[in-house]
mmCIF file of C-alpha atoms in Angstrom:
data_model
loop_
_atom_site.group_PDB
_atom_site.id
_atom_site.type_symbol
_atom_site.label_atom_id
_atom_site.label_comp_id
_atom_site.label_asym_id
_atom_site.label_seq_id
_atom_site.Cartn_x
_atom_site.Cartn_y
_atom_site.Cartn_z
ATOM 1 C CA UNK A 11 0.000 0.000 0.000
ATOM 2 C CA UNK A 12 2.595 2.454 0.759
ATOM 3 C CA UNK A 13 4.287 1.492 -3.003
ATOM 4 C CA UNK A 14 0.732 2.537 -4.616
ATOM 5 C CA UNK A 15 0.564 5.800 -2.354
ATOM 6 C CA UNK A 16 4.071 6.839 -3.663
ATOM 7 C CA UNK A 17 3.310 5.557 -6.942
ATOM 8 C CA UNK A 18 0.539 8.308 -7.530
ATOM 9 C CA UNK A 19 3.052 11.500 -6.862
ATOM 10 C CA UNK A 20 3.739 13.155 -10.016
ATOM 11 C CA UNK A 21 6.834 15.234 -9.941
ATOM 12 C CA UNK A 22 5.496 17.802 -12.510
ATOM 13 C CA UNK A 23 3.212 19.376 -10.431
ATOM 14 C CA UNK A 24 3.361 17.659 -6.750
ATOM 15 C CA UNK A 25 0.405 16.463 -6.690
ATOM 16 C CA UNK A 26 -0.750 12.397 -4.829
ATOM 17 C CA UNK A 27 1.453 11.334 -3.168
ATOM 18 C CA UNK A 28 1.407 9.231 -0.055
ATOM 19 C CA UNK A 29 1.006 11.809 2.589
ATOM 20 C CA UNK A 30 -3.036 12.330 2.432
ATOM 21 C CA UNK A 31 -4.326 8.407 2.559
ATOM 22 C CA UNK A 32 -6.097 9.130 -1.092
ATOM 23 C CA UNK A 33 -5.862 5.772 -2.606
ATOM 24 C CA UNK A 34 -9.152 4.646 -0.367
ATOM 25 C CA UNK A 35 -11.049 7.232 -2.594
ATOM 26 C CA UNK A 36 -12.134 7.494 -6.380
ATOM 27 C CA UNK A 37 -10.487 7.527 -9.200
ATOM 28 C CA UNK A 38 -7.696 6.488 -7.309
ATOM 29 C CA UNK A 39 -9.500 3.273 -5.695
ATOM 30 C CA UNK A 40 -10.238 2.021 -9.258
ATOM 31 C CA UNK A 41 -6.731 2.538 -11.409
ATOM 32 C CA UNK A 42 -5.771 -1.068 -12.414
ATOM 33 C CA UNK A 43 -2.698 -1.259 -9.869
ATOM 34 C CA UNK A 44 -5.091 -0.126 -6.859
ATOM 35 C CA UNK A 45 -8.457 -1.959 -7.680
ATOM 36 C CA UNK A 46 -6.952 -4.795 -5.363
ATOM 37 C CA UNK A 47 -6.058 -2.848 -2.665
ATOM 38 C CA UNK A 48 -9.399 -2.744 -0.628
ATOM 39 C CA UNK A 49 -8.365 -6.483 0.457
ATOM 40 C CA UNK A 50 -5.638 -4.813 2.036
ATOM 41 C CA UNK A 51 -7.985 -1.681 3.390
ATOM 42 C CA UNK A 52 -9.616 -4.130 5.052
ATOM 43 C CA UNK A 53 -7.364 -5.949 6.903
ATOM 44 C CA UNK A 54 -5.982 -2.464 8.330
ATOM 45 C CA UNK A 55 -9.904 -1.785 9.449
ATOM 46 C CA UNK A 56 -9.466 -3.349 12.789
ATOM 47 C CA UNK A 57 -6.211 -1.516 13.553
ATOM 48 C CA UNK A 58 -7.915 2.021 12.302
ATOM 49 C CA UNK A 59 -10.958 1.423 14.187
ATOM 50 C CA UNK A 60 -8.531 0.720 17.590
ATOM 51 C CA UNK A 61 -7.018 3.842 17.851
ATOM 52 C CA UNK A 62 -9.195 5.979 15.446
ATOM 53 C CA UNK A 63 -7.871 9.519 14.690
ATOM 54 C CA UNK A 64 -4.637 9.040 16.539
ATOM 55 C CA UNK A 65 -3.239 7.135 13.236
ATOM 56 C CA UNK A 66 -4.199 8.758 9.981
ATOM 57 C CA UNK A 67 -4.828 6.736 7.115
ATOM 58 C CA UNK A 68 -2.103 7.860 5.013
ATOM 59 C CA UNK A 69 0.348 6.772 8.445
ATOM 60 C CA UNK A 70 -1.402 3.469 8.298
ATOM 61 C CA UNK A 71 -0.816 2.379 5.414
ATOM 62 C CA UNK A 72 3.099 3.773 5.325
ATOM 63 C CA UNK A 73 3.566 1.964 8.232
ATOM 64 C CA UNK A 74 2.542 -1.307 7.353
ATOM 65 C CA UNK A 75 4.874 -0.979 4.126
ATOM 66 C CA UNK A 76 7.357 -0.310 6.978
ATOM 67 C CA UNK A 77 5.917 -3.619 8.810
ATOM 68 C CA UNK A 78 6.491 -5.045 6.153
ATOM 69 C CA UNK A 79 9.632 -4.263 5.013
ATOM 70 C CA UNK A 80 10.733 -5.726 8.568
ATOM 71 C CA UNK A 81 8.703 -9.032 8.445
ATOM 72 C CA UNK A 82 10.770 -9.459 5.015
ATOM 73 C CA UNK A 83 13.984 -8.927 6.940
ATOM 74 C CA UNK A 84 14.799 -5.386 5.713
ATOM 75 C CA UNK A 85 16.207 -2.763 8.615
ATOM 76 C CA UNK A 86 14.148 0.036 8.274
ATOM 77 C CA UNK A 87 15.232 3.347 10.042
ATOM 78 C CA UNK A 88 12.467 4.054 11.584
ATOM 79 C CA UNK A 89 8.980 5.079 11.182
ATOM 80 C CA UNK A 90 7.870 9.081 10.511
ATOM 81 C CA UNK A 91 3.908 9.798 11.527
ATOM 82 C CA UNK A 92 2.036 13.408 10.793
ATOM 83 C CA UNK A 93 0.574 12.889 7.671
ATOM 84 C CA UNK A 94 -2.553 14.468 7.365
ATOM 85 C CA UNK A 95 -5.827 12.436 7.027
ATOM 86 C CA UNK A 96 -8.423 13.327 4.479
ATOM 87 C CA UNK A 97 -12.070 12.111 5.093
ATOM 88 C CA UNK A 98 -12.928 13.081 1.333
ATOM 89 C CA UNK A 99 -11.572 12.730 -2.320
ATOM 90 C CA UNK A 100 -9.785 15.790 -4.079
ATOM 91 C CA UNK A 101 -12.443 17.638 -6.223
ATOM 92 C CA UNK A 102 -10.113 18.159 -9.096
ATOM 93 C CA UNK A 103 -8.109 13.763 -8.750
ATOM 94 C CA UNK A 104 -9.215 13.793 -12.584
ATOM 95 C CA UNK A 105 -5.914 15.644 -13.520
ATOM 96 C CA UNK A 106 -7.008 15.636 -17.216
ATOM 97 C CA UNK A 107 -4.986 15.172 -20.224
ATOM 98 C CA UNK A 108 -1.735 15.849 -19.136
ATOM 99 C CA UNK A 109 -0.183 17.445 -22.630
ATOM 100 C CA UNK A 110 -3.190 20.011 -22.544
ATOM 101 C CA UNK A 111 -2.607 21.053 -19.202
ATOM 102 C CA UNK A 112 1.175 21.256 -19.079
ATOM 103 C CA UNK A 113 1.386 22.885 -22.813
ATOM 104 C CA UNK A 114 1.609 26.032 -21.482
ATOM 105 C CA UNK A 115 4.643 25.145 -19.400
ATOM 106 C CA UNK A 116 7.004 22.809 -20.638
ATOM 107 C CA UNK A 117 6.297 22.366 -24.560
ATOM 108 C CA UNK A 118 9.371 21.445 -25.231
ATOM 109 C CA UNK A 119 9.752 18.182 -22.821
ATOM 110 C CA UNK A 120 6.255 17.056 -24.096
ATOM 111 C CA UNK A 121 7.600 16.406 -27.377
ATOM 112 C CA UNK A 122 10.619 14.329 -26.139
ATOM 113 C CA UNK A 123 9.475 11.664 -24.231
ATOM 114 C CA UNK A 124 6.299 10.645 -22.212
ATOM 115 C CA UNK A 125 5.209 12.268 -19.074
ATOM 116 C CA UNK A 126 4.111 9.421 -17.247
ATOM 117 C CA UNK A 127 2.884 6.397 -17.203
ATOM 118 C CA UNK A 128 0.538 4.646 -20.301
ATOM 119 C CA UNK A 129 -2.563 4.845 -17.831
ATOM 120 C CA UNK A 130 -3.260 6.059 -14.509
ATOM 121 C CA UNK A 131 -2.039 3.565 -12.116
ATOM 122 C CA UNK A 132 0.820 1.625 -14.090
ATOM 123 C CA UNK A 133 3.403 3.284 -12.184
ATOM 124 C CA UNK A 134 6.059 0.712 -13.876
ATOM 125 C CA UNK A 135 4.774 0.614 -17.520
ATOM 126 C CA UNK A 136 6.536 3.837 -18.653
ATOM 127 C CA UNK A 137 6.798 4.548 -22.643
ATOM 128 C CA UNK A 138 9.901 6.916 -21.596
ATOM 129 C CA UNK A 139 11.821 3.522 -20.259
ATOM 130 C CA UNK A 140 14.173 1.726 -22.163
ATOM 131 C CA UNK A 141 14.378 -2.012 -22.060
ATOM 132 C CA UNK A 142 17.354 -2.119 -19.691
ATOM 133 C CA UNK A 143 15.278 -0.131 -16.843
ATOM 134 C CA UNK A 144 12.638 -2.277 -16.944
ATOM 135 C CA UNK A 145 14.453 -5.389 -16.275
ATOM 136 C CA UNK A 146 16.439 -3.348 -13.643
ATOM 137 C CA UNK A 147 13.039 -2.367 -12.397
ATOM 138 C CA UNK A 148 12.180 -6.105 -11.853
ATOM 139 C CA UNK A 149 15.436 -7.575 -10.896
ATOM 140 C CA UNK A 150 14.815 -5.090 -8.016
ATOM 141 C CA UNK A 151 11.579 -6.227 -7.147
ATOM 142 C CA UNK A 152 9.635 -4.043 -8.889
ATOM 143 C CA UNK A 153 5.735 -4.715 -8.626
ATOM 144 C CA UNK A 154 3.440 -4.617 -11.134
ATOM 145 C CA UNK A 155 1.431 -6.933 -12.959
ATOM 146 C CA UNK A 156 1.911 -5.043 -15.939
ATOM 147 C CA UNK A 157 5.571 -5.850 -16.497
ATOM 148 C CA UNK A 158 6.994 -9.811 -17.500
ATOM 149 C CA UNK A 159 10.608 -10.648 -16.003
ATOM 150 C CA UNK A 160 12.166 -9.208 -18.526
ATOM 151 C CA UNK A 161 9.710 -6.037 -18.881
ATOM 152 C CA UNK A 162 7.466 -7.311 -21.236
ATOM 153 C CA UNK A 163 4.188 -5.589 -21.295
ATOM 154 C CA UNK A 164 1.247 -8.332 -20.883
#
């Protein structure tokens, strides 16, 4: 959960992110590398429910990446809580077509190579990539569904 959080920051403009607890809401909820995640929502109910608004969402689900992380044997350094919880979905998530709306700012890098990923969610199936970072992408343990072990798409 904490991969997918991160995974919807967009370095153009700042916005997603893991730091608001988002990906429980829509569009987010239903991109094709989320639409699994309510399993996981759910088994963190029981834990939100037990100490309510002293853990925000967005902490929750860092922390059990961190949990994780551990449980797989990985020293982590440490665990930072504060995020900010949101009980409601962005108005403006639908970021629109992303050439219209960064024209007017970087023309130039639009025409070079891709912005982002080939659909909302597919935080590993960049155009932009060239064969050799995908397969470093999975070597590394790189998760998504989209990508074969040598960075096929499906």
């Amino acid at each position: 959960m904490a991969w997918h959080g991160a995974g919807t920051y967009r370095t153009v403009d700042g916005r997603g992110g893991a730091g608001r607890g988002q990906q429980r809401f829509a569009p987010l909820n239903s991109w094709p590398d989320n639409v699994s995640l309510d399993k996981a929502r759910r088994l963190l109910w029981p834990v939100k429910q037990k100490y309510g608004q002293k853990i925000s969402w967005a902490d929750l689900y860092m922390l059990a990446g961190n949990v994780a992380l551990e449980n797989a044997g990985f020293r982590t350094f440490g665990f930072g809580a504060g995020r900010e919880d949101v009980w409601e979905p962005d108005l403006d998530v639908d970021w629109g077509d992303e050439k219209e709306w960064l024209a007017h700012r970087h023309p130039e890098s639009l025409a070079k190579q891709a912005i982002g990923a080939t659909e909302m969610g597919s935080d590993l199936c960049q155009p932009g990539r060239s064969e050799r970072q995908r397969r470093a992408a999975v070597r590394r343990g790189g998760h998504s569904r989209h990508l074969r072990q040598y960075g096929d798409g499906r």
